[in-house]
PDB file of C-alpha atoms in Angstrom:
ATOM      1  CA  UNK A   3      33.192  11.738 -40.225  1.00  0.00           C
ATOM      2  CA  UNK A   4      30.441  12.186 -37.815  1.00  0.00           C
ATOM      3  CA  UNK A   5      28.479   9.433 -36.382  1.00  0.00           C
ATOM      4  CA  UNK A   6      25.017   9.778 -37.019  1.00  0.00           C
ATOM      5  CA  UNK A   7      22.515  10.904 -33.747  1.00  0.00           C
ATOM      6  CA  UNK A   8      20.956   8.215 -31.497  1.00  0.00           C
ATOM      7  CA  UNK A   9      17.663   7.537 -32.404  1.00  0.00           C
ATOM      8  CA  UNK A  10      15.759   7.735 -29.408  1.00  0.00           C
ATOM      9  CA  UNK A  11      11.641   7.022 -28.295  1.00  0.00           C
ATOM     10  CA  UNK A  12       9.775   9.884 -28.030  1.00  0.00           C
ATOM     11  CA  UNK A  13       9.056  10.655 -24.485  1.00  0.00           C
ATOM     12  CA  UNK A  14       5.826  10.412 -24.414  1.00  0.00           C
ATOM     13  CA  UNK A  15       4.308  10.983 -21.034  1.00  0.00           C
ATOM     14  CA  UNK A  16       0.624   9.406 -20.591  1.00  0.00           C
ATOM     15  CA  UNK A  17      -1.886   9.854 -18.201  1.00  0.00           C
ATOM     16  CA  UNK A  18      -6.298   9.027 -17.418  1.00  0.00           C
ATOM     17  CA  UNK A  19      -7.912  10.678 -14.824  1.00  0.00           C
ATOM     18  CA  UNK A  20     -11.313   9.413 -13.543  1.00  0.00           C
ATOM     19  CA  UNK A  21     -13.603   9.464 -10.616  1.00  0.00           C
ATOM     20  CA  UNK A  22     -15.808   6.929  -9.255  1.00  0.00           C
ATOM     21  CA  UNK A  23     -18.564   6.279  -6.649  1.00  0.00           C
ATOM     22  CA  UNK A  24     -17.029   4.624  -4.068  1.00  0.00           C
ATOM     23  CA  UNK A  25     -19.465   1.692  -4.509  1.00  0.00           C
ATOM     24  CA  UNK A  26     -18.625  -2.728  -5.497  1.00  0.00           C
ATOM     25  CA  UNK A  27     -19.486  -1.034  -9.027  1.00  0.00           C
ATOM     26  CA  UNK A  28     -17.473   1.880  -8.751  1.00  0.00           C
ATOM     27  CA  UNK A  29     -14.503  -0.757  -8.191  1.00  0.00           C
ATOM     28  CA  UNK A  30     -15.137  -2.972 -10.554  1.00  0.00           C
ATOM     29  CA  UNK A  31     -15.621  -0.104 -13.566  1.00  0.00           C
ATOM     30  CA  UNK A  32     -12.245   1.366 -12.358  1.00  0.00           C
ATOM     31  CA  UNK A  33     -10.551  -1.826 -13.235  1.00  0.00           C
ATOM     32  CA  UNK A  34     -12.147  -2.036 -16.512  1.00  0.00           C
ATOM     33  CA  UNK A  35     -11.151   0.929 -17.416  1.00  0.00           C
ATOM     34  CA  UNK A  36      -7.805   1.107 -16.213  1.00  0.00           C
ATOM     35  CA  UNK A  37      -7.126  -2.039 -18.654  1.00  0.00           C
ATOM     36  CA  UNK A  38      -9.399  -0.105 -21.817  1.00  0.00           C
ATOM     37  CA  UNK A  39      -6.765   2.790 -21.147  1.00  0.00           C
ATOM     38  CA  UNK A  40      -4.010   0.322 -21.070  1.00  0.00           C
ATOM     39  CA  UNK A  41      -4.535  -1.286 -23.683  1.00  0.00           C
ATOM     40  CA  UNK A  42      -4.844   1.950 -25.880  1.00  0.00           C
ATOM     41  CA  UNK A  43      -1.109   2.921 -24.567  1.00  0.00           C
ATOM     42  CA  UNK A  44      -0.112  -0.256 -26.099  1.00  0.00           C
ATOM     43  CA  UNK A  45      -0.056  -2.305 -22.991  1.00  0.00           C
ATOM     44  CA  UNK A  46      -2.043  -5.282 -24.358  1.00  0.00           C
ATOM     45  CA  UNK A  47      -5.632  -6.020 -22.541  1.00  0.00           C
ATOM     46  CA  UNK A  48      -4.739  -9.796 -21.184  1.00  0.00           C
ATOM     47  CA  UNK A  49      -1.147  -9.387 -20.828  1.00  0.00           C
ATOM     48  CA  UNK A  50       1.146  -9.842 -17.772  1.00  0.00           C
ATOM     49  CA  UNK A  51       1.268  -6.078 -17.428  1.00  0.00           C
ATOM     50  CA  UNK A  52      -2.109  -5.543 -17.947  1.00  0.00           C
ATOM     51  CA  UNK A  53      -3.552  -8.248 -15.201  1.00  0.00           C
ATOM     52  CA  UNK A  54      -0.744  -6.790 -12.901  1.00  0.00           C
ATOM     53  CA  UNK A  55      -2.352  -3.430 -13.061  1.00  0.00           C
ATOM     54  CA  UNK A  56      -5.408  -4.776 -12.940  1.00  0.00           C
ATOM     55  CA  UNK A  57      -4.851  -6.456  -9.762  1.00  0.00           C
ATOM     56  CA  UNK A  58      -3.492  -3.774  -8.091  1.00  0.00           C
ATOM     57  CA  UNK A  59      -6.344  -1.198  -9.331  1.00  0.00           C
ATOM     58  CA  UNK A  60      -8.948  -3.473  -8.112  1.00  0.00           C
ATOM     59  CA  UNK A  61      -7.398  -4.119  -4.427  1.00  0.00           C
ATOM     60  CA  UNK A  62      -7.063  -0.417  -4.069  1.00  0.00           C
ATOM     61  CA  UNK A  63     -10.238   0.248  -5.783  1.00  0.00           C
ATOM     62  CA  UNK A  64     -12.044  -2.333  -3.584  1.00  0.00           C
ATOM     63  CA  UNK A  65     -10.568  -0.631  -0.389  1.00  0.00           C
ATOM     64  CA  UNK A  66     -11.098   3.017  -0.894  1.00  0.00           C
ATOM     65  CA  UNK A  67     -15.323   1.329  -1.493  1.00  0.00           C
ATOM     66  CA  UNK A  68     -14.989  -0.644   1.715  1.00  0.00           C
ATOM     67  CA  UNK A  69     -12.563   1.093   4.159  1.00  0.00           C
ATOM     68  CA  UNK A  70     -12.224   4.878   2.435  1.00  0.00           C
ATOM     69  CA  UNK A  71     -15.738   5.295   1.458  1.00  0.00           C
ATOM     70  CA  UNK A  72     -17.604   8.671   2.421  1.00  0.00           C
ATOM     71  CA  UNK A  73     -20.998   8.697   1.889  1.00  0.00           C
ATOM     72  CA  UNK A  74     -21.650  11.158  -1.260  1.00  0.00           C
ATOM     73  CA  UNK A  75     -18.039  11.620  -1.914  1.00  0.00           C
ATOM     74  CA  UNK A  76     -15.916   9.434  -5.178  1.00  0.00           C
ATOM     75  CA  UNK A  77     -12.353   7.906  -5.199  1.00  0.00           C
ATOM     76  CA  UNK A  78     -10.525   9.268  -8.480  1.00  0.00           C
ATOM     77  CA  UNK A  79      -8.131   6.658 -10.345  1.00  0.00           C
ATOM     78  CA  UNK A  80      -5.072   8.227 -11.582  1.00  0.00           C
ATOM     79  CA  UNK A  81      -2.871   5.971 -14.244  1.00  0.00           C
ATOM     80  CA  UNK A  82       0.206   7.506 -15.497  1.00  0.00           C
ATOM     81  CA  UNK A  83       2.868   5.845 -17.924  1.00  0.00           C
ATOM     82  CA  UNK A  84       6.434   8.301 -17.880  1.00  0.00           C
ATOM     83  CA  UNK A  85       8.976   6.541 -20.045  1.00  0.00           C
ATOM     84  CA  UNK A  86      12.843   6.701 -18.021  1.00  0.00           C
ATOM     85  CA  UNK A  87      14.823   5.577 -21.041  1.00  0.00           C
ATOM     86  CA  UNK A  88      14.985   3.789 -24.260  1.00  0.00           C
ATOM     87  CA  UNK A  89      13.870   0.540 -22.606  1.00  0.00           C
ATOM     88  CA  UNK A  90      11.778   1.398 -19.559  1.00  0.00           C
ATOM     89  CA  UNK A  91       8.709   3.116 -18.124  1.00  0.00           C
ATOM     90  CA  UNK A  92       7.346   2.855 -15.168  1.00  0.00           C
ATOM     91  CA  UNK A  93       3.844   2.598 -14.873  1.00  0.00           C
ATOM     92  CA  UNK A  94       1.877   4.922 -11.768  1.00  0.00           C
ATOM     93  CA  UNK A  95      -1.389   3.918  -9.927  1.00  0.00           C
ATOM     94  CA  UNK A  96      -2.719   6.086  -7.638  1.00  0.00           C
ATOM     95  CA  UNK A  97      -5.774   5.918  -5.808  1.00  0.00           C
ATOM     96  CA  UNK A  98      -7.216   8.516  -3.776  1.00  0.00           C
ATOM     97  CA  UNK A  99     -10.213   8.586  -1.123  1.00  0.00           C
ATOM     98  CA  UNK A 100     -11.696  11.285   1.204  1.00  0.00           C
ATOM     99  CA  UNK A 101     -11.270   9.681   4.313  1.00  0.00           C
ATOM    100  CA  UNK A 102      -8.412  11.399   6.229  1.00  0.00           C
ATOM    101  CA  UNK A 103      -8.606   8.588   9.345  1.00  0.00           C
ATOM    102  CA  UNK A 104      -8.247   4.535   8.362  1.00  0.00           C
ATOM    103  CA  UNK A 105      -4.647   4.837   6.899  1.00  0.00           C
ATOM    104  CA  UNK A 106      -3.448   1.468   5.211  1.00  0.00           C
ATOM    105  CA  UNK A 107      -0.127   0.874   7.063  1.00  0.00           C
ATOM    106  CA  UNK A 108       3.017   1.918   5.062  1.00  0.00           C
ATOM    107  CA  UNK A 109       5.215  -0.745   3.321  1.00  0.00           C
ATOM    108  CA  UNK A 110       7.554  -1.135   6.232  1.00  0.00           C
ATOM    109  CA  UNK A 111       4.830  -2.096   8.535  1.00  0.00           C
ATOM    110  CA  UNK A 112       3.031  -5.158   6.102  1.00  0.00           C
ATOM    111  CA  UNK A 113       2.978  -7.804   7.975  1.00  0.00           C
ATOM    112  CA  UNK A 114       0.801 -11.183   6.753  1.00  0.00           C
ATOM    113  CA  UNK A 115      -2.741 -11.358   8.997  1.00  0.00           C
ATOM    114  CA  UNK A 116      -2.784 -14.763  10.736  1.00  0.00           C
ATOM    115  CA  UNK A 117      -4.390 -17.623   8.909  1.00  0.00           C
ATOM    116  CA  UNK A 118      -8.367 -17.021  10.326  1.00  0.00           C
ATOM    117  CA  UNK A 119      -8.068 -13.163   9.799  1.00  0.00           C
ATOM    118  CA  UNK A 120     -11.494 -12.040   7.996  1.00  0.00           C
ATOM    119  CA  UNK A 121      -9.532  -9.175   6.178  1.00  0.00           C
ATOM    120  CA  UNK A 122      -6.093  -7.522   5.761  1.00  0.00           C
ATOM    121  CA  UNK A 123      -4.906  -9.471   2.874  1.00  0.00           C
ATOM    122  CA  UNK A 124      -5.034  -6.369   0.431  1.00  0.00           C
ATOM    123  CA  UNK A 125      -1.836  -4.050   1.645  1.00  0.00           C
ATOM    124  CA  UNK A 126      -0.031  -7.525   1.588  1.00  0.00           C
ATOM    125  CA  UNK A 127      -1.237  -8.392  -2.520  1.00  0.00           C
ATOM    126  CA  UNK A 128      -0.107  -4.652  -3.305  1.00  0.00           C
ATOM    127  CA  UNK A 129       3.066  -5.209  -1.620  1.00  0.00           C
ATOM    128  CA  UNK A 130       4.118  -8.220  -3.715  1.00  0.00           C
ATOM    129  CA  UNK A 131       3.051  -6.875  -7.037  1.00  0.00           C
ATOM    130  CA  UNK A 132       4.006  -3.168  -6.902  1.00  0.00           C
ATOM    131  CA  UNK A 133       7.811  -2.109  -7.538  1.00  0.00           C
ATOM    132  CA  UNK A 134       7.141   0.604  -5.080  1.00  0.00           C
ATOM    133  CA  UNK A 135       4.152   1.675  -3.040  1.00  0.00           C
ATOM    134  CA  UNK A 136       3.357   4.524  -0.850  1.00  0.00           C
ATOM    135  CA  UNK A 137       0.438   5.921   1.151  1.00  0.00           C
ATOM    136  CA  UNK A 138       0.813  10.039   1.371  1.00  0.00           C
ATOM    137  CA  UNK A 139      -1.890  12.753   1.868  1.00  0.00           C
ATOM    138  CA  UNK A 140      -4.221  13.686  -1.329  1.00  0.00           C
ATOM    139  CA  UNK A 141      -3.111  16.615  -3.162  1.00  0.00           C
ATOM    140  CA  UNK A 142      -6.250  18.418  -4.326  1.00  0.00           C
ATOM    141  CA  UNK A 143      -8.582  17.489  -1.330  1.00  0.00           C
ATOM    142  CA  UNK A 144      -8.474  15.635   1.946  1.00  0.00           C
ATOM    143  CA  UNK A 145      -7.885  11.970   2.015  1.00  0.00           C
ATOM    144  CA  UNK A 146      -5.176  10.080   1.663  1.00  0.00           C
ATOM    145  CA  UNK A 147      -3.715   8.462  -1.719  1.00  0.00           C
ATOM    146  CA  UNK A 148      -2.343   5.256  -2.508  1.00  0.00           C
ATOM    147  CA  UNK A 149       0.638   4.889  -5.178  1.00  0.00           C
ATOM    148  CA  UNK A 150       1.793   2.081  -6.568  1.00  0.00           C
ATOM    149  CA  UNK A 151       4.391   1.803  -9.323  1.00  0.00           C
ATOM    150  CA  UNK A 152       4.859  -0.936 -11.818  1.00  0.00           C
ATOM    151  CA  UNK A 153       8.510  -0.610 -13.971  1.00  0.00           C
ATOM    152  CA  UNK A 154       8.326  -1.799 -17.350  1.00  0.00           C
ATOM    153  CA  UNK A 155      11.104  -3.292 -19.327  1.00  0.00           C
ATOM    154  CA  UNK A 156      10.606  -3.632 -22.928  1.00  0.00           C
TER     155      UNK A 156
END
């Protein structure tokens, strides 16, 4: 006798796609919508995966306005969920600017600002809640994208 097949989750790869002007407003509607689109892949709005991703959305959101903004030109939010198995997925945030100059430094070279530093808190906030991060040149355009990765267990 046979034993019947594994079920298995369908492998279901999601992904939104949206630009925004690289304006305080442009941030704070990327965040909002990264946790609408969220929550409609079942990640529930509120939830410790949800404010995770929004963190991390809004610190790279907030930087491509402040230190990656080009006058006239958008950042694009890309959110991707890719499921790796029958009990995790690993959620993708990438944010992408047109300025080719101002690089965030890469994960090996975060290193806490001293205590009266003005700025250079965000790399460090991204570096304790992503899995993974990376900064890499833009695919489509010039610029330079930011990835972080958030892996899911369910």
């Amino acid at each position: 006798m046979e034993a019947p097949p594994a079920t298995q989750r369908p492998l279901t790869v999601r992904e939104f796609t949206q630009r925004f002007s690289a304006t305080p407003r442009g941030a704070r509607l990327a965040r909002r919508f990264a946790r609408f689109e969220l929550d409609r892949w079942g990640i529930p709005y509120g939830g410790d995966v949800s404010d995770t991703a929004a963190l991390l959305v809004a610190e790279l959101a907030a930087n491509a306005a402040t230190h990656g903004r080009v006058p006239g030109r958008d950042f694009e939010l890309v959110l991707t969920l890719t499921p790796r198995g029958p009990a995790l997925s690993t959620l993708s945030i990438e944010l992408s600017d047109t300025r080719t100059e101002a690089r965030p430094p890469s994960p090996a070279d975060i290193t806490p600002p001293p205590p009266d530093a003005e700025s250079g808190r965000g790399m460090v906030l991204v570096d304790a809640l992503a899995d993974r991060w990376e900064v890499r040149d833009r695919r489509r355009a010039p610029g330079k994208t930011v990835r972080a990765e958030l892996d899911l267990l369910y």
